[in-house]
Amino acid sequence: MPRDPVRLRYPDGGESKEDTTDITFLGTGNAQATACYNTCFLIRDDARRLLVDAGGGNTILNRLAQAGEDWRDVRDIIVTHKHIDHLLGVVWLMRMICQGAQRGTYEGEARLYAHDEVIGLLDQMAHALLGEKAASQLGRALHLVTVADGETRGIIGHDVTFFDIRSTKAKQFGFTLDLGAGRRLTCCGDEPYNECERAYAEGAAWLLHEAFCLHSQADIFRPYEKSHSTVKDACELAERLGVENLVLYHTEDKTIERRRELYTEEGSAYFHGNLFVPDDLETLEL
């Protein structure tokens, strides 16, 4: 039986964010979404912050501010893959960190974790776009950390294990974060679950999975042609894997005004745990 539904909190709710582990969805849309930001999220644990992807532009700075966060407090970043709706916001954060360190307005160090292809691309982009003075802060203020399939790193006080999702489009890593007490949060990236991920996804307390559209609208949005899945697909998967809480994101935005209602109605027929369809800037307690 699923536990009681986890409470959704809003950034203007007036509640302290320092005494719990939670996740704020800075964006929930797919690459072409304009009614919401591209999918990226922030995990908080006490005063520590872990950003996963950063969307497609400098809106990431606005979204962090709207979530009540100072970008300077984000000291750990995971980049799952090189698609522009996940990567280009990262370049803006690299600019802010490196230029801030160069000018003496940013203190301390930050770390960015990704597989070798993404690390190489970001290093190249930093030197090409930020200027050599700012790029000289790589390895000083900002460390680009290459991670391998199956590798575990300690990040914001949790063990985080990275895994290759075997993408058919671009090399992409998901990850699983140990929440303690035998519970874990698993992010499958932005493509459908692959059986190679079973060890990380099965029995997860939290599973973050893309759902490009309603199954009833698959003929309109054609998710399978884009290596994506539907709400029904993701919910059937979570049911098979014995997941406790399922979060659906990376969606189309044509149904944005009723997205939660429609996705929950379709998904609840196939998944009997706690199902969440967050809007941008909503927070879940983990």
Tab-separated table of C-alpha atoms in Angstrom:
chain	number	residue	atom	x	y	z
A	1	MET	CA	0.000	0.000	0.000
A	2	PRO	CA	1.310	3.483	-0.797
A	3	ARG	CA	1.967	5.818	2.089
A	4	ASP	CA	-0.005	9.027	2.538
A	5	PRO	CA	0.526	11.428	-0.374
A	6	VAL	CA	3.515	13.715	0.039
A	7	ARG	CA	2.583	17.364	0.413
A	8	LEU	CA	3.270	19.713	-2.485
A	9	ARG	CA	4.704	23.035	-1.356
A	10	TYR	CA	5.047	26.297	-3.221
A	11	PRO	CA	7.980	28.733	-3.086
A	12	ASP	CA	5.756	31.410	-1.530
A	13	GLY	CA	4.313	29.076	1.074
A	14	GLY	CA	6.292	30.616	3.915
A	15	GLU	CA	7.723	27.331	5.156
A	16	SER	CA	11.332	26.691	6.091
A	17	LYS	CA	13.346	24.738	3.530
A	18	GLU	CA	16.289	24.058	5.814
A	19	ASP	CA	15.007	21.122	7.895
A	20	THR	CA	14.117	18.567	5.231
A	21	THR	CA	15.287	17.003	1.991
A	22	ASP	CA	13.135	18.179	-0.876
A	23	ILE	CA	13.086	18.669	-4.618
A	24	THR	CA	11.914	21.730	-6.546
A	25	PHE	CA	11.044	21.395	-10.220
A	26	LEU	CA	12.449	24.514	-11.854
A	27	GLY	CA	11.083	23.346	-15.193
A	28	THR	CA	8.868	20.478	-16.321
A	29	GLY	CA	8.567	20.818	-20.091
A	30	ASN	CA	10.139	19.165	-23.100
A	31	ALA	CA	12.579	20.819	-25.503
A	32	GLN	CA	9.972	22.837	-27.408
A	33	ALA	CA	7.821	23.868	-24.455
A	34	THR	CA	7.201	27.598	-24.068
A	35	ALA	CA	4.368	27.591	-21.521
A	36	CYS	CA	6.771	26.110	-18.969
A	37	TYR	CA	10.556	25.893	-18.676
A	38	ASN	CA	12.595	22.913	-19.868
A	39	THR	CA	12.922	20.089	-17.364
A	40	CYS	CA	15.453	20.677	-14.573
A	41	PHE	CA	15.268	20.434	-10.801
A	42	LEU	CA	16.976	21.324	-7.533
A	43	ILE	CA	17.474	18.916	-4.620
A	44	ARG	CA	17.981	20.536	-1.218
A	45	ASP	CA	19.422	18.913	1.882
A	46	ASP	CA	19.825	21.384	4.745
A	47	ALA	CA	22.033	24.154	3.319
A	48	ARG	CA	23.318	22.035	0.421
A	49	ARG	CA	22.010	22.304	-3.127
A	50	LEU	CA	22.229	19.905	-6.092
A	51	LEU	CA	21.018	21.151	-9.467
A	52	VAL	CA	20.193	18.578	-12.148
A	53	ASP	CA	20.383	20.046	-15.654
A	54	ALA	CA	19.567	23.720	-16.216
A	55	GLY	CA	17.207	24.066	-19.154
A	56	GLY	CA	17.940	25.861	-22.385
A	57	GLY	CA	18.924	29.395	-21.371
A	58	ASN	CA	19.451	32.060	-18.710
A	59	THR	CA	15.893	31.536	-17.447
A	60	ILE	CA	17.619	29.151	-15.029
A	61	LEU	CA	18.843	32.201	-13.080
A	62	ASN	CA	15.299	33.550	-12.858
A	63	ARG	CA	13.868	30.191	-11.837
A	64	LEU	CA	16.408	29.798	-9.043
A	65	ALA	CA	15.529	33.270	-7.780
A	66	GLN	CA	11.801	32.508	-7.990
A	67	ALA	CA	12.442	29.378	-5.922
A	68	GLY	CA	14.057	31.559	-3.254
A	69	GLU	CA	17.582	30.444	-4.126
A	70	ASP	CA	20.813	32.344	-4.729
A	71	TRP	CA	22.689	30.785	-7.648
A	72	ARG	CA	25.877	31.153	-5.581
A	73	ASP	CA	24.576	28.515	-3.173
A	74	VAL	CA	24.343	25.872	-5.897
A	75	ARG	CA	27.681	24.119	-5.434
A	76	ASP	CA	26.919	20.812	-7.139
A	77	ILE	CA	25.486	20.331	-10.636
A	78	ILE	CA	24.699	17.152	-12.579
A	79	VAL	CA	24.347	17.362	-16.361
A	80	THR	CA	22.647	14.292	-17.796
A	81	HIS	CA	23.376	14.831	-21.497
A	82	LYS	CA	24.200	17.341	-24.214
A	83	HIS	CA	20.766	18.224	-25.619
A	84	ILE	CA	20.374	22.000	-25.661
A	85	ASP	CA	17.233	22.030	-23.506
A	86	HIS	CA	19.332	20.556	-20.690
A	87	LEU	CA	22.762	22.022	-21.398
A	88	LEU	CA	22.621	25.701	-22.339
A	89	GLY	CA	21.398	26.881	-18.946
A	90	VAL	CA	24.497	25.201	-17.521
A	91	VAL	CA	26.692	27.441	-19.669
A	92	TRP	CA	25.075	30.469	-18.022
A	93	LEU	CA	25.856	29.107	-14.569
A	94	MET	CA	29.419	28.397	-15.644
A	95	ARG	CA	29.660	32.001	-16.786
A	96	MET	CA	28.309	33.346	-13.502
A	97	ILE	CA	30.627	31.174	-11.404
A	98	CYS	CA	33.783	31.691	-13.443
A	99	GLN	CA	33.338	35.424	-14.027
A	100	GLY	CA	32.331	35.901	-10.402
A	101	ALA	CA	35.467	34.112	-9.203
A	102	GLN	CA	37.590	36.115	-11.631
A	103	ARG	CA	36.129	39.405	-10.324
A	104	GLY	CA	36.229	38.431	-6.665
A	105	THR	CA	32.454	38.283	-6.208
A	106	TYR	CA	32.236	34.481	-5.920
A	107	GLU	CA	33.943	32.615	-3.099
A	108	GLY	CA	34.567	28.914	-2.694
A	109	GLU	CA	34.256	26.118	-5.227
A	110	ALA	CA	31.565	24.325	-7.215
A	111	ARG	CA	31.533	20.921	-8.922
A	112	LEU	CA	29.866	19.836	-12.150
A	113	TYR	CA	29.375	16.098	-12.773
A	114	ALA	CA	28.773	14.517	-16.172
A	115	HIS	CA	30.021	11.777	-18.480
A	116	ASP	CA	33.118	12.341	-20.594
A	117	GLU	CA	31.379	13.669	-23.726
A	118	VAL	CA	29.477	16.364	-21.835
A	119	ILE	CA	32.528	17.363	-19.815
A	120	GLY	CA	34.584	17.719	-22.989
A	121	LEU	CA	31.870	19.782	-24.665
A	122	LEU	CA	31.417	22.123	-21.696
A	123	ASP	CA	35.154	22.632	-21.373
A	124	GLN	CA	35.338	23.508	-25.070
A	125	MET	CA	32.357	25.860	-24.833
A	126	ALA	CA	33.797	27.620	-21.784
A	127	HIS	CA	37.042	28.406	-23.567
A	128	ALA	CA	35.244	29.440	-26.765
A	129	LEU	CA	32.467	31.528	-25.222
A	130	LEU	CA	33.519	32.818	-21.801
A	131	GLY	CA	36.961	34.200	-22.564
A	132	GLU	CA	40.260	32.917	-21.285
A	133	LYS	CA	40.239	34.894	-18.027
A	134	ALA	CA	36.934	33.411	-16.976
A	135	ALA	CA	37.800	29.971	-18.365
A	136	SER	CA	40.980	30.005	-16.269
A	137	GLN	CA	38.711	29.452	-13.245
A	138	LEU	CA	37.966	25.923	-14.435
A	139	GLY	CA	39.738	23.629	-12.005
A	140	ARG	CA	39.787	26.422	-9.440
A	141	ALA	CA	36.339	27.846	-8.717
A	142	LEU	CA	34.543	25.292	-10.907
A	143	HIS	CA	35.618	21.667	-11.180
A	144	LEU	CA	34.435	19.623	-14.156
A	145	VAL	CA	34.178	16.075	-12.820
A	146	THR	CA	33.965	13.159	-15.247
A	147	VAL	CA	31.893	10.255	-13.921
A	148	ALA	CA	31.635	6.725	-15.292
A	149	ASP	CA	28.805	4.227	-15.638
A	150	GLY	CA	28.220	2.643	-12.219
A	151	GLU	CA	30.407	5.148	-10.359
A	152	THR	CA	29.302	6.437	-6.947
A	153	ARG	CA	30.147	9.901	-5.656
A	154	GLY	CA	29.335	11.633	-2.383
A	155	ILE	CA	27.239	14.700	-3.282
A	156	ILE	CA	25.367	16.985	-0.818
A	157	GLY	CA	25.809	14.348	1.869
A	158	HIS	CA	24.323	11.466	-0.151
A	159	ASP	CA	25.779	8.646	-2.210
A	160	VAL	CA	24.885	9.273	-5.850
A	161	THR	CA	25.430	6.470	-8.370
A	162	PHE	CA	25.501	7.307	-12.072
A	163	PHE	CA	24.373	4.940	-14.817
A	164	ASP	CA	24.325	4.951	-18.611
A	165	ILE	CA	20.703	4.736	-19.822
A	166	ARG	CA	21.873	3.400	-23.226
A	167	SER	CA	20.239	6.255	-25.105
A	168	THR	CA	19.608	5.817	-28.809
A	169	LYS	CA	20.056	9.563	-29.467
A	170	ALA	CA	22.928	10.935	-27.375
A	171	LYS	CA	24.961	9.404	-24.576
A	172	GLN	CA	22.998	10.058	-21.391
A	173	PHE	CA	23.431	9.247	-17.722
A	174	GLY	CA	20.719	8.860	-15.123
A	175	PHE	CA	21.475	8.554	-11.419
A	176	THR	CA	20.162	7.192	-8.162
A	177	LEU	CA	20.512	9.119	-4.889
A	178	ASP	CA	20.560	7.283	-1.556
A	179	LEU	CA	18.043	8.942	0.776
A	180	GLY	CA	18.946	6.712	3.722
A	181	ALA	CA	16.912	4.067	5.535
A	182	GLY	CA	16.909	1.913	2.388
A	183	ARG	CA	15.150	4.569	0.319
A	184	ARG	CA	16.422	6.039	-2.936
A	185	LEU	CA	15.481	8.547	-5.597
A	186	THR	CA	16.147	7.461	-9.180
A	187	CYS	CA	16.221	9.756	-12.198
A	188	CYS	CA	15.893	7.921	-15.528
A	189	GLY	CA	16.882	10.952	-17.614
A	190	ASP	CA	14.573	12.049	-20.412
A	191	GLU	CA	14.102	8.796	-22.330
A	192	PRO	CA	12.000	5.720	-21.547
A	193	TYR	CA	13.265	3.224	-18.997
A	194	ASN	CA	15.747	0.652	-20.239
A	195	GLU	CA	16.100	-2.763	-18.559
A	196	CYS	CA	19.738	-1.947	-17.864
A	197	GLU	CA	18.394	0.470	-15.216
A	198	ARG	CA	16.465	-2.128	-13.225
A	199	ALA	CA	18.966	-2.359	-10.363
A	200	TYR	CA	18.579	1.383	-9.788
A	201	ALA	CA	14.861	1.839	-10.478
A	202	GLU	CA	13.181	-1.246	-9.043
A	203	GLY	CA	11.632	-0.576	-5.651
A	204	ALA	CA	12.682	3.095	-5.686
A	205	ALA	CA	11.014	5.379	-3.170
A	206	TRP	CA	10.981	8.041	-5.880
A	207	LEU	CA	11.142	7.502	-9.626
A	208	LEU	CA	11.498	10.525	-11.926
A	209	HIS	CA	10.399	9.565	-15.422
A	210	GLU	CA	9.548	11.425	-18.612
A	211	ALA	CA	5.995	11.323	-19.978
A	212	PHE	CA	5.861	13.197	-23.263
A	213	CYS	CA	2.066	13.175	-23.498
A	214	LEU	CA	-1.135	11.322	-22.680
A	215	HIS	CA	-1.401	7.887	-24.246
A	216	SER	CA	-4.753	8.985	-25.615
A	217	GLN	CA	-2.924	11.738	-27.537
A	218	ALA	CA	0.007	9.675	-28.797
A	219	ASP	CA	-1.263	10.002	-32.368
A	220	ILE	CA	-1.056	13.802	-32.000
A	221	PHE	CA	2.328	14.192	-30.284
A	222	ARG	CA	4.052	11.021	-31.649
A	223	PRO	CA	6.268	10.338	-28.628
A	224	TYR	CA	7.708	7.067	-29.914
A	225	GLU	CA	9.199	8.783	-32.940
A	226	LYS	CA	11.120	11.012	-30.491
A	227	SER	CA	12.282	8.192	-28.168
A	228	HIS	CA	9.780	9.196	-25.500
A	229	SER	CA	6.879	7.530	-23.719
A	230	THR	CA	3.332	8.293	-22.632
A	231	VAL	CA	1.737	8.695	-19.221
A	232	LYS	CA	0.302	5.164	-19.497
A	233	ASP	CA	3.722	3.723	-20.388
A	234	ALA	CA	5.470	5.395	-17.462
A	235	CYS	CA	2.761	4.395	-14.992
A	236	GLU	CA	2.679	0.774	-16.111
A	237	LEU	CA	6.457	0.701	-15.723
A	238	ALA	CA	6.364	2.134	-12.199
A	239	GLU	CA	3.701	-0.403	-11.221
A	240	ARG	CA	5.863	-3.282	-12.493
A	241	LEU	CA	8.917	-1.972	-10.681
A	242	GLY	CA	7.127	-1.540	-7.352
A	243	VAL	CA	7.856	2.175	-7.147
A	244	GLU	CA	6.445	4.095	-4.191
A	245	ASN	CA	6.250	7.613	-5.657
A	246	LEU	CA	6.258	8.427	-9.382
A	247	VAL	CA	6.958	11.896	-10.769
A	248	LEU	CA	6.082	12.617	-14.406
A	249	TYR	CA	7.839	15.439	-16.239
A	250	HIS	CA	9.471	16.454	-19.564
A	251	THR	CA	6.009	16.828	-21.092
A	252	GLU	CA	4.316	18.678	-23.917
A	253	ASP	CA	2.795	22.016	-22.927
A	254	LYS	CA	-0.361	22.170	-25.040
A	255	THR	CA	-2.400	20.753	-22.143
A	256	ILE	CA	-0.581	22.819	-19.499
A	257	GLU	CA	-3.703	24.319	-17.903
A	258	ARG	CA	-5.167	20.863	-17.212
A	259	ARG	CA	-1.989	18.794	-17.403
A	260	ARG	CA	-2.028	17.607	-13.800
A	261	GLU	CA	-5.690	16.677	-13.918
A	262	LEU	CA	-5.459	14.861	-17.261
A	263	TYR	CA	-2.176	13.073	-16.577
A	264	THR	CA	-3.300	11.992	-13.101
A	265	GLU	CA	-6.602	10.680	-14.438
A	266	GLU	CA	-4.915	8.577	-17.113
A	267	GLY	CA	-1.992	7.450	-14.963
A	268	SER	CA	-4.001	6.420	-11.910
A	269	ALA	CA	-5.593	3.607	-13.878
A	270	TYR	CA	-2.174	1.949	-14.241
A	271	PHE	CA	-0.138	3.011	-11.195
A	272	HIS	CA	-1.390	2.610	-7.647
A	273	GLY	CA	1.358	4.361	-5.734
A	274	ASN	CA	1.607	8.121	-5.255
A	275	LEU	CA	1.534	9.895	-8.614
A	276	PHE	CA	2.804	13.464	-9.021
A	277	VAL	CA	2.599	15.774	-12.028
A	278	PRO	CA	4.289	18.943	-10.762
A	279	ASP	CA	4.104	22.381	-12.296
A	280	ASP	CA	7.186	24.597	-12.541
A	281	LEU	CA	8.451	25.816	-9.142
A	282	GLU	CA	6.550	23.259	-7.107
A	283	THR	CA	8.337	21.369	-4.366
A	284	LEU	CA	8.009	17.826	-3.053
A	285	GLU	CA	9.301	16.632	0.289
A	286	LEU	CA	11.348	13.474	-0.155
